[in-house]
mmCIF file of N, CA and C in Angstrom:
data_model
loop_
_atom_site.group_PDB
_atom_site.id
_atom_site.type_symbol
_atom_site.label_atom_id
_atom_site.label_comp_id
_atom_site.label_asym_id
_atom_site.label_seq_id
_atom_site.Cartn_x
_atom_site.Cartn_y
_atom_site.Cartn_z
ATOM 1 N N UNK A 8 225.337 141.135 86.119
ATOM 2 C CA UNK A 8 224.432 140.012 86.204
ATOM 3 C C UNK A 8 224.438 139.254 84.879
ATOM 4 N N UNK A 9 224.285 137.968 84.992
ATOM 5 C CA UNK A 9 224.271 137.138 83.804
ATOM 6 C C UNK A 9 222.829 136.844 83.430
ATOM 7 N N UNK A 10 222.334 137.465 82.373
ATOM 8 C CA UNK A 10 220.954 137.271 81.955
ATOM 9 C C UNK A 10 220.796 136.242 80.859
ATOM 10 N N UNK A 11 221.893 135.902 80.172
ATOM 11 C CA UNK A 11 221.799 134.916 79.119
ATOM 12 C C UNK A 11 223.093 134.098 79.067
ATOM 13 N N UNK A 12 222.950 132.900 78.516
ATOM 14 C CA UNK A 12 224.114 132.030 78.309
ATOM 15 C C UNK A 12 224.041 131.449 76.911
ATOM 16 N N UNK A 13 225.155 130.936 76.457
ATOM 17 C CA UNK A 13 225.195 130.260 75.171
ATOM 18 C C UNK A 13 225.735 128.859 75.419
ATOM 19 N N UNK A 14 224.949 127.880 75.015
ATOM 20 C CA UNK A 14 225.320 126.487 75.171
ATOM 21 C C UNK A 14 225.267 125.813 73.816
ATOM 22 N N UNK A 15 226.411 125.522 73.234
ATOM 23 C CA UNK A 15 226.494 124.870 71.924
ATOM 24 C C UNK A 15 225.595 125.550 70.890
ATOM 25 N N UNK A 16 225.801 126.832 70.695
ATOM 26 C CA UNK A 16 225.082 127.658 69.705
ATOM 27 C C UNK A 16 223.595 127.830 70.033
ATOM 28 N N UNK A 17 223.183 127.592 71.255
ATOM 29 C CA UNK A 17 221.803 127.822 71.690
ATOM 30 C C UNK A 17 221.848 128.911 72.754
ATOM 31 N N UNK A 18 221.161 130.021 72.495
ATOM 32 C CA UNK A 18 221.139 131.127 73.468
ATOM 33 C C UNK A 18 219.932 130.947 74.379
ATOM 34 N N UNK A 19 220.189 130.952 75.678
ATOM 35 C CA UNK A 19 219.156 130.743 76.695
ATOM 36 C C UNK A 19 219.111 131.990 77.574
ATOM 37 N N UNK A 20 217.924 132.552 77.761
ATOM 38 C CA UNK A 20 217.709 133.713 78.615
ATOM 39 C C UNK A 20 216.888 133.326 79.837
ATOM 40 N N UNK A 21 216.894 134.169 80.827
ATOM 41 C CA UNK A 21 216.042 133.990 81.991
ATOM 42 C C UNK A 21 214.586 134.143 81.542
ATOM 43 N N UNK A 22 213.718 133.235 81.962
ATOM 44 C CA UNK A 22 212.311 133.268 81.573
ATOM 45 C C UNK A 22 211.974 132.317 80.455
ATOM 46 N N UNK A 23 212.968 131.730 79.797
ATOM 47 C CA UNK A 23 212.717 130.784 78.707
ATOM 48 C C UNK A 23 212.314 129.431 79.278
ATOM 49 N N UNK A 24 211.475 128.716 78.551
ATOM 50 C CA UNK A 24 211.156 127.349 78.893
ATOM 51 C C UNK A 24 212.091 126.467 78.076
ATOM 52 N N UNK A 25 212.874 125.656 78.775
ATOM 53 C CA UNK A 25 213.889 124.853 78.093
ATOM 54 C C UNK A 25 213.771 123.375 78.473
ATOM 55 N N UNK A 26 214.405 122.535 77.654
ATOM 56 C CA UNK A 26 214.541 121.108 77.916
ATOM 57 C C UNK A 26 216.015 120.808 78.015
ATOM 58 N N UNK A 27 216.426 120.243 79.137
ATOM 59 C CA UNK A 27 217.829 119.916 79.358
ATOM 60 C C UNK A 27 217.978 118.399 79.269
ATOM 61 N N UNK A 28 218.827 117.927 78.359
ATOM 62 C CA UNK A 28 219.113 116.509 78.220
ATOM 63 C C UNK A 28 220.402 116.206 78.968
ATOM 64 N N UNK A 29 220.296 115.240 79.882
ATOM 65 C CA UNK A 29 221.427 114.926 80.765
ATOM 66 C C UNK A 29 221.724 113.439 80.717
ATOM 67 N N UNK A 30 222.992 113.070 80.606
ATOM 68 C CA UNK A 30 223.400 111.673 80.650
ATOM 69 C C UNK A 30 223.621 111.270 82.097
ATOM 70 N N UNK A 31 223.082 110.092 82.466
ATOM 71 C CA UNK A 31 223.203 109.579 83.816
ATOM 72 C C UNK A 31 223.796 108.168 83.749
ATOM 73 N N UNK A 32 224.836 107.918 84.543
ATOM 74 C CA UNK A 32 225.444 106.600 84.615
ATOM 75 C C UNK A 32 224.957 105.883 85.863
ATOM 76 N N UNK A 33 224.407 104.680 85.653
ATOM 77 C CA UNK A 33 223.981 103.844 86.771
ATOM 78 C C UNK A 33 224.661 102.481 86.591
ATOM 79 N N UNK A 34 225.565 102.165 87.459
ATOM 80 C CA UNK A 34 226.369 100.940 87.343
ATOM 81 C C UNK A 34 227.061 100.902 85.960
ATOM 82 N N UNK A 35 226.649 99.941 85.147
ATOM 83 C CA UNK A 35 227.247 99.832 83.816
ATOM 84 C C UNK A 35 226.373 100.444 82.713
ATOM 85 N N UNK A 36 225.196 100.880 83.101
ATOM 86 C CA UNK A 36 224.256 101.431 82.140
ATOM 87 C C UNK A 36 224.414 102.959 82.047
ATOM 88 N N UNK A 37 224.094 103.464 80.882
ATOM 89 C CA UNK A 37 224.095 104.895 80.705
ATOM 90 C C UNK A 37 222.785 105.275 79.993
ATOM 91 N N UNK A 38 222.067 106.240 80.546
ATOM 92 C CA UNK A 38 220.794 106.639 79.954
ATOM 93 C C UNK A 38 220.701 108.153 79.933
ATOM 94 N N UNK A 39 219.733 108.634 79.149
ATOM 95 C CA UNK A 39 219.524 110.071 78.988
ATOM 96 C C UNK A 39 218.245 110.469 79.720
ATOM 97 N N UNK A 40 218.294 111.537 80.463
ATOM 98 C CA UNK A 40 217.137 112.046 81.200
ATOM 99 C C UNK A 40 216.849 113.472 80.760
ATOM 100 N N UNK A 41 215.560 113.806 80.598
ATOM 101 C CA UNK A 41 215.158 115.118 80.129
ATOM 102 C C UNK A 41 214.440 115.840 81.258
ATOM 103 N N UNK A 42 214.812 117.095 81.477
ATOM 104 C CA UNK A 42 214.173 117.942 82.486
ATOM 105 C C UNK A 42 213.695 119.197 81.806
ATOM 106 N N UNK A 43 212.389 119.472 81.846
ATOM 107 C CA UNK A 43 211.818 120.628 81.164
ATOM 108 C C UNK A 43 211.273 121.604 82.212
ATOM 109 N N UNK A 44 211.620 122.877 82.081
ATOM 110 C CA UNK A 44 211.139 123.876 83.022
ATOM 111 C C UNK A 44 211.512 125.276 82.609
ATOM 112 N N UNK A 45 211.230 126.226 83.487
ATOM 113 C CA UNK A 45 211.504 127.638 83.262
ATOM 114 C C UNK A 45 212.845 127.991 83.897
ATOM 115 N N UNK A 46 213.659 128.751 83.160
ATOM 116 C CA UNK A 46 214.935 129.224 83.698
ATOM 117 C C UNK A 46 214.617 130.370 84.657
ATOM 118 N N UNK A 47 214.896 130.184 85.968
ATOM 119 C CA UNK A 47 214.598 131.240 86.917
ATOM 120 C C UNK A 47 215.825 132.034 87.338
ATOM 121 N N UNK A 48 217.026 131.509 87.062
ATOM 122 C CA UNK A 48 218.223 132.233 87.430
ATOM 123 C C UNK A 48 219.422 131.739 86.619
ATOM 124 N N UNK A 49 220.307 132.671 86.295
ATOM 125 C CA UNK A 49 221.614 132.357 85.710
ATOM 126 C C UNK A 49 222.622 133.095 86.576
ATOM 127 N N UNK A 50 223.570 132.347 87.141
ATOM 128 C CA UNK A 50 224.530 132.936 88.080
ATOM 129 C C UNK A 50 225.950 132.677 87.586
ATOM 130 N N UNK A 51 226.858 133.504 88.054
ATOM 131 C CA UNK A 51 228.277 133.278 87.810
ATOM 132 C C UNK A 51 228.832 134.022 86.626
ATOM 133 N N UNK A 52 230.144 133.848 86.452
ATOM 134 C CA UNK A 52 230.852 134.497 85.348
ATOM 135 C C UNK A 52 231.639 133.446 84.574
ATOM 136 N N UNK A 53 231.817 133.720 83.311
ATOM 137 C CA UNK A 53 232.663 132.915 82.404
ATOM 138 C C UNK A 53 232.404 131.422 82.554
ATOM 139 N N UNK A 54 233.402 130.650 82.946
ATOM 140 C CA UNK A 54 233.225 129.196 83.027
ATOM 141 C C UNK A 54 232.545 128.759 84.320
ATOM 142 N N UNK A 55 232.352 129.651 85.258
ATOM 143 C CA UNK A 55 231.702 129.312 86.513
ATOM 144 C C UNK A 55 230.204 129.523 86.492
ATOM 145 N N UNK A 56 229.610 129.743 85.333
ATOM 146 C CA UNK A 56 228.173 129.993 85.276
ATOM 147 C C UNK A 56 227.366 128.754 85.602
ATOM 148 N N UNK A 57 226.235 128.989 86.265
ATOM 149 C CA UNK A 57 225.304 127.904 86.549
ATOM 150 C C UNK A 57 223.908 128.372 86.221
ATOM 151 N N UNK A 58 223.026 127.429 85.978
ATOM 152 C CA UNK A 58 221.669 127.731 85.550
ATOM 153 C C UNK A 58 220.702 126.990 86.490
ATOM 154 N N UNK A 59 219.612 127.689 86.889
ATOM 155 C CA UNK A 59 218.604 127.093 87.740
ATOM 156 C C UNK A 59 217.312 126.972 86.934
ATOM 157 N N UNK A 60 216.789 125.755 86.864
ATOM 158 C CA UNK A 60 215.576 125.477 86.084
ATOM 159 C C UNK A 60 214.516 124.945 87.043
ATOM 160 N N UNK A 61 213.305 125.472 86.939
ATOM 161 C CA UNK A 61 212.213 125.082 87.835
ATOM 162 C C UNK A 61 211.044 124.570 87.005
ATOM 163 N N UNK A 62 210.434 123.494 87.514
ATOM 164 C CA UNK A 62 209.219 122.997 86.896
ATOM 165 C C UNK A 62 208.238 122.567 87.959
ATOM 166 N N UNK A 63 206.988 122.423 87.584
ATOM 167 C CA UNK A 63 205.945 121.965 88.505
ATOM 168 C C UNK A 63 205.693 120.497 88.221
ATOM 169 N N UNK A 64 205.948 119.649 89.210
ATOM 170 C CA UNK A 64 205.760 118.204 89.065
ATOM 171 C C UNK A 64 204.317 117.866 89.434
ATOM 172 N N UNK A 65 204.016 116.587 89.483
ATOM 173 C CA UNK A 65 202.668 116.146 89.827
ATOM 174 C C UNK A 65 202.348 116.528 91.247
ATOM 175 N N UNK A 66 201.122 116.906 91.474
ATOM 176 C CA UNK A 66 200.683 117.321 92.807
ATOM 177 C C UNK A 66 201.063 118.743 93.149
ATOM 178 N N UNK A 67 201.343 119.560 92.125
ATOM 179 C CA UNK A 67 201.707 120.986 92.304
ATOM 180 C C UNK A 67 202.922 121.154 93.212
ATOM 181 N N UNK A 68 203.904 120.288 93.042
ATOM 182 C CA UNK A 68 205.144 120.402 93.799
ATOM 183 C C UNK A 68 206.213 120.975 92.864
ATOM 184 N N UNK A 69 206.864 122.042 93.312
ATOM 185 C CA UNK A 69 207.896 122.644 92.496
ATOM 186 C C UNK A 69 209.224 121.904 92.655
ATOM 187 N N UNK A 70 209.875 121.642 91.529
ATOM 188 C CA UNK A 70 211.179 120.966 91.536
ATOM 189 C C UNK A 70 212.182 121.869 90.830
ATOM 190 N N UNK A 71 213.324 122.097 91.488
ATOM 191 C CA UNK A 71 214.373 122.929 90.882
ATOM 192 C C UNK A 71 215.641 122.101 90.732
ATOM 193 N N UNK A 72 216.325 122.318 89.633
ATOM 194 C CA UNK A 72 217.631 121.688 89.412
ATOM 195 C C UNK A 72 218.616 122.774 89.053
ATOM 196 N N UNK A 73 219.828 122.645 89.566
ATOM 197 C CA UNK A 73 220.908 123.591 89.296
ATOM 198 C C UNK A 73 222.036 122.857 88.609
ATOM 199 N N UNK A 74 222.452 123.360 87.433
ATOM 200 C CA UNK A 74 223.534 122.752 86.688
ATOM 201 C C UNK A 74 224.618 123.765 86.425
ATOM 202 N N UNK A 75 225.879 123.388 86.574
ATOM 203 C CA UNK A 75 226.952 124.219 86.003
ATOM 204 C C UNK A 75 226.936 124.051 84.491
ATOM 205 N N UNK A 76 227.196 125.137 83.799
ATOM 206 C CA UNK A 76 227.082 125.118 82.347
ATOM 207 C C UNK A 76 228.108 124.208 81.690
ATOM 208 N N UNK A 77 229.310 124.156 82.237
ATOM 209 C CA UNK A 77 230.381 123.380 81.620
ATOM 210 C C UNK A 77 230.449 121.947 82.066
ATOM 211 N N UNK A 78 229.392 121.404 82.598
ATOM 212 C CA UNK A 78 229.401 120.004 83.009
ATOM 213 C C UNK A 78 229.326 119.108 81.768
ATOM 214 N N UNK A 79 230.068 117.999 81.775
ATOM 215 C CA UNK A 79 230.008 117.108 80.616
ATOM 216 C C UNK A 79 228.736 116.246 80.579
ATOM 217 N N UNK A 80 227.949 116.278 81.612
ATOM 218 C CA UNK A 80 226.743 115.459 81.677
ATOM 219 C C UNK A 80 225.605 116.047 80.838
ATOM 220 N N UNK A 81 225.592 117.339 80.618
ATOM 221 C CA UNK A 81 224.543 117.946 79.783
ATOM 222 C C UNK A 81 224.926 117.769 78.323
ATOM 223 N N UNK A 82 224.049 117.072 77.575
ATOM 224 C CA UNK A 82 224.353 116.823 76.182
ATOM 225 C C UNK A 82 223.677 117.833 75.243
ATOM 226 N N UNK A 83 222.487 118.278 75.608
ATOM 227 C CA UNK A 83 221.740 119.170 74.726
ATOM 228 C C UNK A 83 220.789 120.037 75.521
ATOM 229 N N UNK A 84 220.606 121.278 75.062
ATOM 230 C CA UNK A 84 219.637 122.193 75.650
ATOM 231 C C UNK A 84 218.777 122.717 74.517
ATOM 232 N N UNK A 85 217.446 122.531 74.662
ATOM 233 C CA UNK A 85 216.499 122.994 73.635
ATOM 234 C C UNK A 85 215.655 124.112 74.238
ATOM 235 N N UNK A 86 215.446 125.177 73.484
ATOM 236 C CA UNK A 86 214.556 126.252 73.924
ATOM 237 C C UNK A 86 213.181 125.952 73.354
ATOM 238 N N UNK A 87 212.226 125.659 74.227
ATOM 239 C CA UNK A 87 210.858 125.331 73.791
ATOM 240 C C UNK A 87 210.039 126.596 73.551
ATOM 241 N N UNK A 88 210.238 127.607 74.440
ATOM 242 C CA UNK A 88 209.468 128.834 74.316
ATOM 243 C C UNK A 88 210.300 129.984 74.896
ATOM 244 N N UNK A 89 210.329 131.083 74.185
ATOM 245 C CA UNK A 89 211.033 132.260 74.667
ATOM 246 C C UNK A 89 210.126 132.990 75.643
ATOM 247 N N UNK A 90 210.706 133.530 76.693
ATOM 248 C CA UNK A 90 209.955 134.279 77.674
ATOM 249 C C UNK A 90 210.447 135.703 77.773
ATOM 250 N N UNK A 91 209.540 136.623 78.017
ATOM 251 C CA UNK A 91 209.901 138.026 78.130
ATOM 252 C C UNK A 91 209.677 138.464 79.567
ATOM 253 N N UNK A 92 210.771 138.761 80.273
ATOM 254 C CA UNK A 92 210.683 139.145 81.679
ATOM 255 C C UNK A 92 211.518 140.382 81.906
ATOM 256 N N UNK A 93 211.215 141.086 82.995
ATOM 257 C CA UNK A 93 211.935 142.306 83.323
ATOM 258 C C UNK A 93 212.841 142.114 84.546
ATOM 259 N N UNK A 94 213.085 140.906 84.917
ATOM 260 C CA UNK A 94 213.896 140.599 86.097
ATOM 261 C C UNK A 94 215.028 139.642 85.696
ATOM 262 N N UNK A 95 216.133 139.716 86.447
ATOM 263 C CA UNK A 95 217.232 138.791 86.219
ATOM 264 C C UNK A 95 217.033 137.499 86.985
ATOM 265 N N UNK A 96 216.329 137.554 88.086
ATOM 266 C CA UNK A 96 216.053 136.372 88.900
ATOM 267 C C UNK A 96 214.531 136.290 89.095
ATOM 268 N N UNK A 97 213.970 135.128 88.841
ATOM 269 C CA UNK A 97 212.524 134.940 88.918
ATOM 270 C C UNK A 97 212.138 134.137 90.158
ATOM 271 N N UNK A 98 212.707 134.501 91.296
ATOM 272 C CA UNK A 98 212.436 133.767 92.532
ATOM 273 C C UNK A 98 210.994 133.945 93.008
ATOM 274 N N UNK A 99 210.307 134.964 92.504
ATOM 275 C CA UNK A 99 208.926 135.190 92.923
ATOM 276 C C UNK A 99 208.002 134.089 92.404
ATOM 277 N N UNK A 100 208.444 133.316 91.420
ATOM 278 C CA UNK A 100 207.645 132.189 90.912
ATOM 279 C C UNK A 100 207.539 131.066 91.937
ATOM 280 N N UNK A 101 208.440 131.032 92.917
ATOM 281 C CA UNK A 101 208.388 129.983 93.944
ATOM 282 C C UNK A 101 207.163 130.117 94.825
ATOM 283 N N UNK A 102 206.674 131.314 95.012
ATOM 284 C CA UNK A 102 205.526 131.544 95.894
ATOM 285 C C UNK A 102 204.193 131.271 95.182
ATOM 286 N N UNK A 103 204.225 131.190 93.868
ATOM 287 C CA UNK A 103 202.965 131.008 93.131
ATOM 288 C C UNK A 103 202.595 129.533 92.993
ATOM 289 N N UNK A 104 201.299 129.309 92.856
ATOM 290 C CA UNK A 104 200.779 127.937 92.825
ATOM 291 C C UNK A 104 200.027 127.732 91.510
ATOM 292 N N UNK A 105 200.163 126.541 90.973
ATOM 293 C CA UNK A 105 199.412 126.153 89.797
ATOM 294 C C UNK A 105 199.870 126.827 88.514
ATOM 295 N N UNK A 106 198.894 127.272 87.731
ATOM 296 C CA UNK A 106 199.165 127.882 86.411
ATOM 297 C C UNK A 106 199.956 129.177 86.549
ATOM 298 N N UNK A 107 199.739 129.904 87.643
ATOM 299 C CA UNK A 107 200.428 131.186 87.831
ATOM 300 C C UNK A 107 201.928 130.993 88.000
ATOM 301 N N UNK A 108 202.345 129.811 88.447
ATOM 302 C CA UNK A 108 203.781 129.556 88.671
ATOM 303 C C UNK A 108 204.539 129.375 87.359
ATOM 304 N N UNK A 109 203.838 129.104 86.292
ATOM 305 C CA UNK A 109 204.488 128.923 84.990
ATOM 306 C C UNK A 109 204.154 130.040 84.026
ATOM 307 N N UNK A 110 203.485 131.062 84.490
ATOM 308 C CA UNK A 110 203.055 132.129 83.601
ATOM 309 C C UNK A 110 204.166 133.172 83.422
ATOM 310 N N UNK A 111 204.726 133.204 82.245
ATOM 311 C CA UNK A 111 205.730 134.189 81.843
ATOM 312 C C UNK A 111 205.302 134.688 80.480
ATOM 313 N N UNK A 112 205.447 135.990 80.241
ATOM 314 C CA UNK A 112 205.036 136.533 78.932
ATOM 315 C C UNK A 112 205.800 135.862 77.817
ATOM 316 N N UNK A 113 205.088 135.617 76.715
ATOM 317 C CA UNK A 113 205.736 135.015 75.569
ATOM 318 C C UNK A 113 206.534 136.045 74.818
ATOM 319 N N UNK A 114 207.740 135.729 74.500
ATOM 320 C CA UNK A 114 208.579 136.617 73.709
ATOM 321 C C UNK A 114 208.509 136.247 72.241
ATOM 322 N N UNK A 115 208.877 137.176 71.391
ATOM 323 C CA UNK A 115 208.862 136.921 69.957
ATOM 324 C C UNK A 115 210.215 136.325 69.575
ATOM 325 N N UNK A 116 210.195 135.237 68.847
ATOM 326 C CA UNK A 116 211.423 134.524 68.560
ATOM 327 C C UNK A 116 212.254 135.228 67.493
ATOM 328 N N UNK A 117 211.635 135.738 66.456
ATOM 329 C CA UNK A 117 212.374 136.410 65.381
ATOM 330 C C UNK A 117 212.005 137.872 65.322
ATOM 331 N N UNK A 118 212.959 138.715 65.032
ATOM 332 C CA UNK A 118 212.657 140.126 64.915
ATOM 333 C C UNK A 118 211.859 140.443 63.676
ATOM 334 N N UNK A 119 211.892 139.552 62.697
ATOM 335 C CA UNK A 119 211.113 139.783 61.472
ATOM 336 C C UNK A 119 209.628 139.600 61.753
ATOM 337 N N UNK A 120 209.280 138.812 62.734
ATOM 338 C CA UNK A 120 207.883 138.609 63.076
ATOM 339 C C UNK A 120 207.319 139.774 63.865
ATOM 340 N N UNK A 121 208.199 140.628 64.352
ATOM 341 C CA UNK A 121 207.786 141.718 65.200
ATOM 342 C C UNK A 121 206.895 142.726 64.506
ATOM 343 N N UNK A 122 207.267 143.071 63.276
ATOM 344 C CA UNK A 122 206.515 144.122 62.569
ATOM 345 C C UNK A 122 205.885 143.578 61.290
ATOM 346 N N UNK A 123 205.050 142.616 61.428
ATOM 347 C CA UNK A 123 204.323 142.117 60.280
ATOM 348 C C UNK A 123 203.135 143.025 60.005
ATOM 349 N N UNK A 124 203.038 143.445 58.762
ATOM 350 C CA UNK A 124 201.928 144.283 58.387
ATOM 351 C C UNK A 124 200.854 143.420 57.750
ATOM 352 N N UNK A 125 199.670 143.610 58.195
ATOM 353 C CA UNK A 125 198.558 142.876 57.662
ATOM 354 C C UNK A 125 197.776 143.819 56.762
ATOM 355 N N UNK A 126 197.621 143.423 55.512
ATOM 356 C CA UNK A 126 196.887 144.267 54.558
ATOM 357 C C UNK A 126 195.438 143.829 54.518
ATOM 358 N N UNK A 127 194.569 144.771 54.695
ATOM 359 C CA UNK A 127 193.141 144.499 54.661
ATOM 360 C C UNK A 127 192.578 145.174 53.433
ATOM 361 N N UNK A 128 191.925 144.384 52.605
ATOM 362 C CA UNK A 128 191.340 144.926 51.400
ATOM 363 C C UNK A 128 189.943 145.443 51.704
ATOM 364 N N UNK A 129 189.674 146.637 51.259
ATOM 365 C CA UNK A 129 188.366 147.233 51.451
ATOM 366 C C UNK A 129 187.569 147.072 50.175
ATOM 367 N N UNK A 130 186.409 146.511 50.278
ATOM 368 C CA UNK A 130 185.554 146.339 49.122
ATOM 369 C C UNK A 130 184.562 147.497 49.068
ATOM 370 N N UNK A 131 184.383 148.099 47.887
ATOM 371 C CA UNK A 131 183.421 149.177 47.769
ATOM 372 C C UNK A 131 181.988 148.642 47.872
ATOM 373 N N UNK A 132 181.174 149.418 48.485
ATOM 374 C CA UNK A 132 179.771 149.040 48.655
ATOM 375 C C UNK A 132 178.983 149.625 47.492
ATOM 376 N N UNK A 133 178.477 148.776 46.627
ATOM 377 C CA UNK A 133 177.722 149.222 45.446
ATOM 378 C C UNK A 133 176.219 149.100 45.636
ATOM 379 N N UNK A 134 175.843 148.336 46.602
ATOM 380 C CA UNK A 134 174.431 148.117 46.812
ATOM 381 C C UNK A 134 173.807 149.279 47.573
ATOM 382 N N UNK A 135 172.712 149.777 47.053
ATOM 383 C CA UNK A 135 171.961 150.833 47.740
ATOM 384 C C UNK A 135 170.703 150.189 48.336
ATOM 385 N N UNK A 136 170.435 150.569 49.501
ATOM 386 C CA UNK A 136 169.250 150.026 50.164
ATOM 387 C C UNK A 136 168.057 150.881 49.757
ATOM 388 N N UNK A 137 167.107 150.221 49.189
ATOM 389 C CA UNK A 137 165.869 150.896 48.859
ATOM 390 C C UNK A 137 164.772 150.328 49.713
ATOM 391 N N UNK A 138 164.112 151.179 50.355
ATOM 392 C CA UNK A 138 163.027 150.722 51.188
ATOM 393 C C UNK A 138 161.753 151.458 50.786
ATOM 394 N N UNK A 139 160.761 150.720 50.632
ATOM 395 C CA UNK A 139 159.474 151.302 50.273
ATOM 396 C C UNK A 139 158.618 151.403 51.552
ATOM 397 N N UNK A 140 158.136 152.565 51.710
ATOM 398 C CA UNK A 140 157.300 152.764 52.885
ATOM 399 C C UNK A 140 155.843 152.826 52.434
ATOM 400 N N UNK A 141 155.057 152.115 53.115
ATOM 401 C CA UNK A 141 153.623 152.140 52.858
ATOM 402 C C UNK A 141 152.970 153.002 53.926
ATOM 403 N N UNK A 142 152.305 153.973 53.466
ATOM 404 C CA UNK A 142 151.600 154.871 54.399
ATOM 405 C C UNK A 142 150.146 154.887 54.088
ATOM 406 N N UNK A 143 149.373 154.822 55.034
ATOM 407 C CA UNK A 143 147.931 154.886 54.911
ATOM 408 C C UNK A 143 147.494 156.214 55.507
ATOM 409 N N UNK A 144 146.986 157.061 54.667
ATOM 410 C CA UNK A 144 146.485 158.358 55.131
ATOM 411 C C UNK A 144 144.959 158.298 55.211
ATOM 412 N N UNK A 145 144.461 158.045 56.314
ATOM 413 C CA UNK A 145 143.020 158.008 56.542
ATOM 414 C C UNK A 145 142.644 159.167 57.423
ATOM 415 N N UNK A 146 141.684 159.923 56.933
ATOM 416 C CA UNK A 146 141.232 161.062 57.703
ATOM 417 C C UNK A 146 139.802 160.908 58.092
#
């Protein structure tokens, strides 16, 4: 199974939120279109790999796009957020609605951030509490 791909020195895994920049030709004009979503599947081998990206459009409608990796129309792929998943295909996100459809655990981008030690300084307590008790002994 293909769990990750490399596109122009950018490594993309299943579960990542990415932005795909695509060139579109309309008549004599050429423009760039951006599609941002979660990678739910990577299929194929070697040059035949394709990537499926899903996003939630207005009105809670899910939109999926499938691109072959070696297409000349894709100019740039940006990883917006790393995702940590235990599956190779995230087709179960299709059944979810709203915020749950985009909920994937956040992954740590750098391994150096993984084991940051936080030092807490302990201040010695020098103050002693003195309390005076007033007692009335009446017999």
